[in-house]
Each structure stands twice: as structure tokens, then as C-alpha cells.
Coordinates of C-alpha atoms in Angstrom, one line a residue:
X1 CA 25.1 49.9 -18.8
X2 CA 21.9 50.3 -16.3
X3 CA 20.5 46.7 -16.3
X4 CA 17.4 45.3 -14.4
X5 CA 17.3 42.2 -12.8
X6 CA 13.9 40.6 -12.1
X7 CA 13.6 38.2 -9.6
X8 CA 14.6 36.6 -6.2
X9 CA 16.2 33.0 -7.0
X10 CA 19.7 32.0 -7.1
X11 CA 20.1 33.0 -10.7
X12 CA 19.0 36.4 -9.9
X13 CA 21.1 36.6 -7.2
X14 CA 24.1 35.8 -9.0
X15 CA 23.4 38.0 -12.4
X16 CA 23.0 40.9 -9.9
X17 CA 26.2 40.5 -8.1
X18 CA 27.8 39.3 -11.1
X19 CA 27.0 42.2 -13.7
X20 CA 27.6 44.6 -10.7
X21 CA 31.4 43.5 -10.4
X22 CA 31.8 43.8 -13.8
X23 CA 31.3 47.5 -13.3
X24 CA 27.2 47.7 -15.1
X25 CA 24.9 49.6 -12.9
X26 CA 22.3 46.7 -11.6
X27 CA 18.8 46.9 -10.2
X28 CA 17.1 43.9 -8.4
X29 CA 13.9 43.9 -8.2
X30 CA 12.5 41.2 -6.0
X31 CA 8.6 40.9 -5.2
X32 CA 9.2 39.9 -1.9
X33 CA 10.4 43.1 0.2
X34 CA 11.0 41.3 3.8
X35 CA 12.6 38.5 1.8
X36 CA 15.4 41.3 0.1
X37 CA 15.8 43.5 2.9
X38 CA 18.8 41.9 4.1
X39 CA 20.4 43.5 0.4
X40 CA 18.3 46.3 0.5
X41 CA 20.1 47.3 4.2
X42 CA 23.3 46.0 3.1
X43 CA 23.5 47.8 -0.5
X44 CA 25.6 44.4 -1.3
X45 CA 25.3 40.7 -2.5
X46 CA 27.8 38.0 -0.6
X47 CA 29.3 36.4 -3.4
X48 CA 30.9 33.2 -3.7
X49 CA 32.8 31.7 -6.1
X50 CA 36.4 30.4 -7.0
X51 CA 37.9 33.9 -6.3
X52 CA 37.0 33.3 -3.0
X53 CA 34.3 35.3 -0.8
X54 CA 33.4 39.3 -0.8
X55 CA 30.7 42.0 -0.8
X56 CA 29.2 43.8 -4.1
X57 CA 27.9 46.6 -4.1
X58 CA 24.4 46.8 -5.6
X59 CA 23.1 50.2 -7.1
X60 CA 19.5 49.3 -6.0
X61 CA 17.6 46.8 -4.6
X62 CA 14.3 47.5 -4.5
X63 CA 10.3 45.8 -4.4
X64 CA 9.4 48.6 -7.2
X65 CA 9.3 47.4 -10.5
X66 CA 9.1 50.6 -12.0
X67 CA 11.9 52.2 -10.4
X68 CA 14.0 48.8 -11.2
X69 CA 13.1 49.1 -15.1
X70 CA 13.0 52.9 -15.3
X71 CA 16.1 53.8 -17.6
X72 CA 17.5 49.9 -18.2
X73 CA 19.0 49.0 -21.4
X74 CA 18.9 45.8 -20.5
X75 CA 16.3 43.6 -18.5
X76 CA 17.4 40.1 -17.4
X77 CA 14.8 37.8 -15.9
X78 CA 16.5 34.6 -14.3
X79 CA 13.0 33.7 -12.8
X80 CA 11.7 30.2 -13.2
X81 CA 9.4 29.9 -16.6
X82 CA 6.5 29.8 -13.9
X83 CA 7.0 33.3 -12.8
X84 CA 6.7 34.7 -16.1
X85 CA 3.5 35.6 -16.8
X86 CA 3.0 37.7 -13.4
X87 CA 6.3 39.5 -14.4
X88 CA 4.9 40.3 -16.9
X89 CA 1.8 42.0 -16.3
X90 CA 3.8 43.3 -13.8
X91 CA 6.3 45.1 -16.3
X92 CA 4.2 45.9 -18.7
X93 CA 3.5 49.6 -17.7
X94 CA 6.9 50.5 -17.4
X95 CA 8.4 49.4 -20.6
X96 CA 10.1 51.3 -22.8
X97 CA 11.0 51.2 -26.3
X98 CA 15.0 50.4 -27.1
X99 CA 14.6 47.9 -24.0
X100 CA 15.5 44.8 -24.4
X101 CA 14.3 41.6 -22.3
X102 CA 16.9 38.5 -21.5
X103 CA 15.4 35.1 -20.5
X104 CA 18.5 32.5 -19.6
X105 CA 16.6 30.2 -20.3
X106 CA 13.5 31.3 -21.8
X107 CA 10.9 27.9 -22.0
X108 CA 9.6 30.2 -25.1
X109 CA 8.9 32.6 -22.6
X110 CA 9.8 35.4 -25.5
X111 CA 6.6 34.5 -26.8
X112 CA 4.4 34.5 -24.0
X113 CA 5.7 37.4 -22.3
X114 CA 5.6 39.8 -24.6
X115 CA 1.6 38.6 -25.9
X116 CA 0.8 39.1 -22.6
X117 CA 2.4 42.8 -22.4
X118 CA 0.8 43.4 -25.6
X119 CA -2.4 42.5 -24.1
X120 CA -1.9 44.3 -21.3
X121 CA -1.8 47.9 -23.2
X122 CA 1.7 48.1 -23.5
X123 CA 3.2 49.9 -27.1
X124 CA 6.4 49.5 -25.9
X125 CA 8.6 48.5 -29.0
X126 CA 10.5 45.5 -26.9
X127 CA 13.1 43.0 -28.3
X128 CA 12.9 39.8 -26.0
X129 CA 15.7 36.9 -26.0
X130 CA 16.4 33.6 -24.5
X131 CA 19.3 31.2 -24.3
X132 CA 19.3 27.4 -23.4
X133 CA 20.2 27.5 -19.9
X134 CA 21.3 30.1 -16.8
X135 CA 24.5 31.8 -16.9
X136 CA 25.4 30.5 -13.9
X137 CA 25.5 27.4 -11.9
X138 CA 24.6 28.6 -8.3
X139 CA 23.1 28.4 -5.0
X140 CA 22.2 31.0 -2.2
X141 CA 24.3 30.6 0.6
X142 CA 22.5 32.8 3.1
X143 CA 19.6 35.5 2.4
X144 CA 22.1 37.8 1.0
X145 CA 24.6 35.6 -0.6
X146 CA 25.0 33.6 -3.4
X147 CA 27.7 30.8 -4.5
X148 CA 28.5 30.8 -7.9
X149 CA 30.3 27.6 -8.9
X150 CA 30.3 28.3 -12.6
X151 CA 30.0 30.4 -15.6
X152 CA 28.5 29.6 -18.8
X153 CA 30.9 30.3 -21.6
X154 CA 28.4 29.6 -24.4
X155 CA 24.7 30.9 -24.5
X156 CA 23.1 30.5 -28.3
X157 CA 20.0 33.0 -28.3
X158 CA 17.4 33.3 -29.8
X159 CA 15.3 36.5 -30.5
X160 CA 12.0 37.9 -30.7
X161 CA 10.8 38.9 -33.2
X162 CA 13.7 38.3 -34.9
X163 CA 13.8 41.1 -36.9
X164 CA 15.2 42.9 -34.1
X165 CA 18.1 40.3 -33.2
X166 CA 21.3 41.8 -34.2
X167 CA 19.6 44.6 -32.1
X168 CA 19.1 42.7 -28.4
X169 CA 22.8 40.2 -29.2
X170 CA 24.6 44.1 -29.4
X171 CA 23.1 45.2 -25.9
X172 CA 23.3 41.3 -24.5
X173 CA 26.6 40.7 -25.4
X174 CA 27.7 43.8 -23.6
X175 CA 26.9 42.0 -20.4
X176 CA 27.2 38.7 -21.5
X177 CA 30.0 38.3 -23.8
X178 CA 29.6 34.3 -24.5
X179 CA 25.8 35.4 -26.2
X180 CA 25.6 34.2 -29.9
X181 CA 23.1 34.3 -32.0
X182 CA 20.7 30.9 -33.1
X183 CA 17.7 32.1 -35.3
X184 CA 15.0 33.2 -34.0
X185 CA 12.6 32.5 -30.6
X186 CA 11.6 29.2 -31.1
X187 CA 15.4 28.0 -32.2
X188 CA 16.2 29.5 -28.8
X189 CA 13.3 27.6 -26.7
X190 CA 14.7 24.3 -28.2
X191 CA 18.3 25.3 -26.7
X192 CA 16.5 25.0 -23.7
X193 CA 18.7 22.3 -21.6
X194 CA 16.6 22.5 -18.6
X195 CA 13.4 20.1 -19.8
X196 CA 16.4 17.2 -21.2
X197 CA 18.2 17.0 -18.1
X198 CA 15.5 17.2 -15.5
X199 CA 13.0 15.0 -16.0
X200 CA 14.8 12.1 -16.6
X201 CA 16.5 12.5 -13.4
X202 CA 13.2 13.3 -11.4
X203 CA 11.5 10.3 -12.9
X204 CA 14.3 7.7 -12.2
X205 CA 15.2 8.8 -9.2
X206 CA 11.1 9.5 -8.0
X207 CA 11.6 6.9 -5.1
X208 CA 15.1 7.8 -3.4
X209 CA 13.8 11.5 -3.9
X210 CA 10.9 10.9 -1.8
X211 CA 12.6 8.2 0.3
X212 CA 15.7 10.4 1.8
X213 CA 15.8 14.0 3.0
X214 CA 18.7 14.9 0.6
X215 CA 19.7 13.2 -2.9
X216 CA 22.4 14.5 -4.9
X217 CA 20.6 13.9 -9.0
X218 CA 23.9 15.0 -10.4
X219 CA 25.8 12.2 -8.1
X220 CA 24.0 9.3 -7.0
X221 CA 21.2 10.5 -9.4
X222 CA 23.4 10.0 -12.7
X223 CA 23.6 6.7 -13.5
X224 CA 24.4 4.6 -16.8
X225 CA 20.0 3.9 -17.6
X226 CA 19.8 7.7 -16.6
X227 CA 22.1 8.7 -18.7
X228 CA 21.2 6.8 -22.2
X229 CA 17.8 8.2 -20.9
X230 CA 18.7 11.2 -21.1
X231 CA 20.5 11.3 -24.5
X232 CA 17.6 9.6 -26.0
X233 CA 15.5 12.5 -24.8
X234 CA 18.1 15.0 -26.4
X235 CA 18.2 12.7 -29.8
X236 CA 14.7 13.8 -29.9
X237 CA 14.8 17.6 -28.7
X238 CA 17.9 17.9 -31.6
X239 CA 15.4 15.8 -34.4
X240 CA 12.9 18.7 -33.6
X241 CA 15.5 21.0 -34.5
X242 CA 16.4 19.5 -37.7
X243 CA 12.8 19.3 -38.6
X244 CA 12.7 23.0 -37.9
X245 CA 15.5 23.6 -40.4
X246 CA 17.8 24.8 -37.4
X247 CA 21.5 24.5 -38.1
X248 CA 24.0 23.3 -35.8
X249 CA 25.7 23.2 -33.1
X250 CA 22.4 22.2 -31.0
X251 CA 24.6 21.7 -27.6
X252 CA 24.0 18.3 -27.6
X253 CA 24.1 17.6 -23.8
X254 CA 26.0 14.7 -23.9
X255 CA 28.9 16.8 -24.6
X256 CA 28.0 18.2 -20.8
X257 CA 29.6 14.6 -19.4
X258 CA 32.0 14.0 -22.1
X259 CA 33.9 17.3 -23.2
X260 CA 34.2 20.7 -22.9
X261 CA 31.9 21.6 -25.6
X262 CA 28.6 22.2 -24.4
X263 CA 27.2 25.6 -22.9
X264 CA 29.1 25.7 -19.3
X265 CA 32.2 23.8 -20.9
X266 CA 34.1 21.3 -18.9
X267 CA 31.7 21.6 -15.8
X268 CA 29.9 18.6 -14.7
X269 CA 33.0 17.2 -12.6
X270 CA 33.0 20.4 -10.9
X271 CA 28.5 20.3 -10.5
X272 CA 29.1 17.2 -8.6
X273 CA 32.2 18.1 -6.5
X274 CA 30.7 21.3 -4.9
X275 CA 28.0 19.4 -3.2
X276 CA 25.5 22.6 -3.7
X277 CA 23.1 20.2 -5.2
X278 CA 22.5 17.7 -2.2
X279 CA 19.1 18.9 -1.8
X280 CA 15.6 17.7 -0.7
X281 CA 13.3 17.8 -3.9
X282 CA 9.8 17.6 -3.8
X283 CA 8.2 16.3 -6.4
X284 CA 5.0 18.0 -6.5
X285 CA 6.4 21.6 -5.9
X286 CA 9.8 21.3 -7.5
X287 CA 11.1 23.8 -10.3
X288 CA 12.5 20.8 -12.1
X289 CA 8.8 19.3 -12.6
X290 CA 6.7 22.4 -12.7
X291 CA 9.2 24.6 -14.8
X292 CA 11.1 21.5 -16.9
X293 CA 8.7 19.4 -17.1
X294 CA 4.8 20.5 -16.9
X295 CA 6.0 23.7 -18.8
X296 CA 9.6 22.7 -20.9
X297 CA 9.0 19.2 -21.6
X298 CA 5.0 19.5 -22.8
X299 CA 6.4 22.2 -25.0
X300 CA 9.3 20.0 -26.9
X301 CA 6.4 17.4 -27.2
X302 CA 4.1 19.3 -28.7
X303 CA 6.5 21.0 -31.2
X304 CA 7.3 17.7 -32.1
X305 CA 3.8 16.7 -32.9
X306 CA 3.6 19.9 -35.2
X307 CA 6.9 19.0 -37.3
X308 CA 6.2 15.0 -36.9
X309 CA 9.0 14.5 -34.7
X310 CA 7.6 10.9 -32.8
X311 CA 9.1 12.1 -29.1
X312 CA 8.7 9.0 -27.6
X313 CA 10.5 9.7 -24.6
X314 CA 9.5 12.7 -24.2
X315 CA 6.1 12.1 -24.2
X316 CA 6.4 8.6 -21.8
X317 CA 8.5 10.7 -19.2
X318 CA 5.0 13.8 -19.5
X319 CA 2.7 10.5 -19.0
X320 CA 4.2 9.1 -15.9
X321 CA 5.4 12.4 -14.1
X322 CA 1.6 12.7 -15.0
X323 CA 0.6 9.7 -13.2
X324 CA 2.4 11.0 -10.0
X325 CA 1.0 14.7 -10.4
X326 CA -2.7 13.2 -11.6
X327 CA -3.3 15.2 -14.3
X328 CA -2.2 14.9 -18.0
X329 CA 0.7 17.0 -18.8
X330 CA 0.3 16.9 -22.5
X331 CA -2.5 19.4 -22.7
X332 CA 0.0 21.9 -20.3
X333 CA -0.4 26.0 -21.1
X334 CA 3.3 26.0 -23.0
X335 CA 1.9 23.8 -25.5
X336 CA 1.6 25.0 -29.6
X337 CA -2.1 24.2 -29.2
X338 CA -2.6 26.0 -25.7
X339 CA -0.5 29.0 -27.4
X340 CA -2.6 29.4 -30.5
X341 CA 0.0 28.1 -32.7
X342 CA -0.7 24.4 -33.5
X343 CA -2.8 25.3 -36.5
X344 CA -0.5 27.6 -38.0
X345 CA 1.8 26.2 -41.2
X346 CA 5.3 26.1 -41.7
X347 CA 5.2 29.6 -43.3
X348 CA 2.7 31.3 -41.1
X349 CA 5.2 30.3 -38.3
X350 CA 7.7 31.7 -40.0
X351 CA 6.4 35.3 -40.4
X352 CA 4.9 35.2 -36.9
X353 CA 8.9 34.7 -35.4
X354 CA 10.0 37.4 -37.2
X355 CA 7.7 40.0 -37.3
X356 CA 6.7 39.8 -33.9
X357 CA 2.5 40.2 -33.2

């Protein structure tokens, strides 16, 4: 299968080497064309992973989004929520009916990107997905290599309009065989496991992160408050779900630390052992407060406020990350009332998931 990948991060990285080894013919797109010329010269990706190290061979790496989406089944974007709306605009011209659009995760990025190509002119009949986290765990380990150091082997997806979801699963699961079906966009934004496990971890942890150079949050960074934190947070995010009339299993994250139930299975011994995440994290700049929480987080809260969830947590961990940032994260662009969907009903909602705009 021809599949594009948008994007220059370590998730992008990773699908691109990955999907090429399993024998689909990949296209990276990257904005930045000094940044992927070491691929680009190379025609291969570095990548790392239990099986040890070795080249893949990439059909194209290219700074043309056109050429990168011209012919592609499938389109995965492992670009931080942030990056989506330039994408995009930037896609929007070269769509094509029959594609469909893969966000792991998404942030209800379903939505919002395909309003915005829409907008944009495009009449492009597209079917846009997203899951509750990447499928990989994994760091760049050089500016053409990448370390995987796990695979998801559950992604629950949601589809938009969701009318067209046995559709986008059928050309997903062809890549990604551990896809299954949730419901519709909105189920899948609420898989999202990015905005539970994140901010907890940068709000607790605000003063070593800004005190030493390099802070493990899945070592040092997990303690016993964090943690009950954490599932608190979830409690909520899963009561949001329930309110929604979403079935189960919601992946509550707990089962992350405990079992070998939850999206990557038995992983988070594994997480902490590689040492890929002793990193320096800025708080101001940081994918885990400007993706997660600014953009993730504001969006659980203000579904809850639609459905009469009281998110507690969710909204004191928005007010003090708030506090730090100076601004008030509870009026952020993700929100049902910044997306025109606050004073829609229960029905309206509905219709709007499933039809598409």
C-alpha cells in the first residue's frame, strides 16, 4: 500500500521506517528540507529497536507535500496536535477522494482538520481517524535514525464522520493491524492518553524539571501522589465517556503500571529501563504542555462541562499550569466552545459525528 507520512518527529520517524519494513511503499514528507536531507541522501531511516540496529529503505523522502500525498491510500500524521492546522492547509490542495487520514493520537484533530480543509476549497471526499496514543514509543537517535522501544498492540479509533468507519479501519488495519474500532471522532479524542498522563507529571514535577538539566518523569517523576493523581484524572476522562454513552474498554491507564492490558501492553517497565526519556523539559515550549495540556487537557474539560462531568482535576491541573504559563488555559482553541460546538445538544452532536460537515 502507498502511505504518506507527514511530519518530522520521532513518531514520524518511526511509522516511516516501520511501515517501510513491513514491505508498504512510504513517503515522508517533512517541512524542513535541510533538517531531512540526511534521509533524503541516504534513501534510508536508522532504525532501532529490539531486533537490533539496520538501514530501511525509504521510497521517498521529500519537502513536497504534493508529491508525498499524490496516489496514498493512506495518510498518517504523527505530528504533535499543534502542527495540525498548518498541515492542513497545507494538504488541502492535494487531497483526494478514497484517502484516508490517520492521527495516533488525534486531540480531536479529525475534526479540526478536516473544517479547516473544507474551508480551504477542498471537495475531497476524506475519512479522518484517530487513536488514543502513538504507535510507537520512540526517540531519534541521530538526524536519520530513530529507536523504537515499543509497539502498541491496541489502538481503539475513532472515525470521522463516522459513516465512513468500516471504510478508514479496512485501509488502517492494513498497516496497523492492532486498529479497532471505538465509535465515532469524539469516542476516539477521549482515548486520547496523552493529556491523563502528562500533565500531572509536568505539574508535580514543575520544580526538579526546571531545577536539573535532565529528569526522567517516567522514573523519578512517578511517584505514589503522582500516580493517584493521575488515576483521578483518568476517573474523570472515563466518567466523560460514560456520560457520552461510550462503551467499554476505555484503556483505563492504570492498567499501563499494573497489567498488560492497556494500549502498548506490558510496557512501562520497559519505558523506564531504556533511559530514552531522561530528557530536559521546558516547561513553556514542551509538547507535553502545549500539545497535552493547553490543547488535550482544556478539551477533556470542556467536554466535561458539556455532559456535566465536574472534572475537578482536570480543571485544577489547566489553572495552575495556567498560573506558570500566565494565561487561562480553559478558554484554549480545542475547547467545545472555541470549536462551535458547546451550544449544540446531545442529538445535534450526534448527526454532526456522523455525517461529517
Amino acid at each position: 500500500m502507498r502511505i504518506a507520512v507527514l511530519g518530522g518527529g520521532h513518531g514520524c520517524y518511526a511509522a516511516a521506517a516501520d511501515l517501510s519494513e513491513a514491505g508498504h511503499e512510504v513517503r515522508l514528507w517533512r517541512r524542513d528540507a535541510a533538517a531531512l536531507a540526511p534521509v533524503v541522501e541516504a534513501g534510508t531511516i536508522g532504525l532501532i529497536d529490539a531486533n537490533g540496529s539496520r538501514d530501511v529503505g525509504i521510497a521517498m523522502a521529500t519537502a513536497d507535500i504534493g508529491a508525498a500525498l499524490a496516489g496514498a491510500e493512506l495518510i498518517v500524521v504523527p505530528s504533535p496536535a499543534i502542527a495540525q492546522e498548518d498541515i492542513a492547509r497545507a494538504m488541502a490542495p492535494h487531497l483526494r477522494s478514497g484517502q484516508v487520514v490517520f492521527l495516533p493520537p488525534g486531540t480531536f484533530g479529525s475534526f479540526v482538520m478536516a473544517r479547516i480543509v473544507r474551508t480551504a476549497g477542498s471537495k475531497a471526499e476524506v475519512a479522518w481517524a484517530e487513536t488514543g496514543t502513538l504507535p510507537y514509543l520512540a526517540r531519534k537517535a541521530g538526524p536519520r535514525e530513530v529507536r523504537v522501544t515499543i509497539r502498541a498492540v491496541r489502538l481503539p479509533t475513532g472515525v470521522y464522520p463516522a459513516r465512513r468507519a468500516d471504510e478508514a479501519l479496512g485501509v488502517i488495519a492494513r498497516a496497523y493491524p492492532s486498529v479497532h474500532g471505538c465509535g465515532d471522532a469524539l469516542s476516539g479524542a477521549l482515548m486520547n492518553a496523552g493529556p491523563i498522563i502528562h500533565p500531572p507529571l509536568m505539574v508535580m514535577n514543575a520544580a526538579p524539571l526546571q531545577h536539573f538539566e535532565r529528569w526522567d518523569i517516567h522514573a523519578e517523576g512517578t511517584q505514589p501522589a503522582v500516580r493517584a493523581v493521575t488515576d483521578r484524572l483518568d476517573q474523570e476522562r472515563i466518567a466523560v465517556r460514560e456520560a457520552l454513552g461510550y462503551a467499554a474498554p476505555h484503556y483505563p491507564l492504570a492498567d499501563h503500571y499494573t497489567s498488560d492490558r492497556w494500549m502498548y501492553g506490558d510496557a512501562h517497565k520497559r519505558l523506564v529501563d531504556s533511559g530514552d526519556w531522561r530528557e530536559h523539559i521546558d516547561l513553556h515550549t514542551h509538547r507535553y504542555v502545549t500539545e497535552d495540556t493547553e490543547l488535550g487537557l482544556a478539551f477533556l474539560a470542556s467536554v466535561g462541562r458539556w455532559c456535566g462531568v465536574d472534572a475537578q482535576i482536570a480543571n485544577g491541573l489547566l489553572a495552575v499550569t495556567g498560573g506558570f504559563l500566565g494565561r487561562d488555559l480553559r478558554t484554549g482553541p480545542r475547547t467545545f466552545e472555541a470549536l462551535g460546538l458547546a451550544g449544540l445538544d446531545r442529538a445535534a452532536l450526534q448527526q454532526r459525528l456522523h455525517d461529517g460537515e
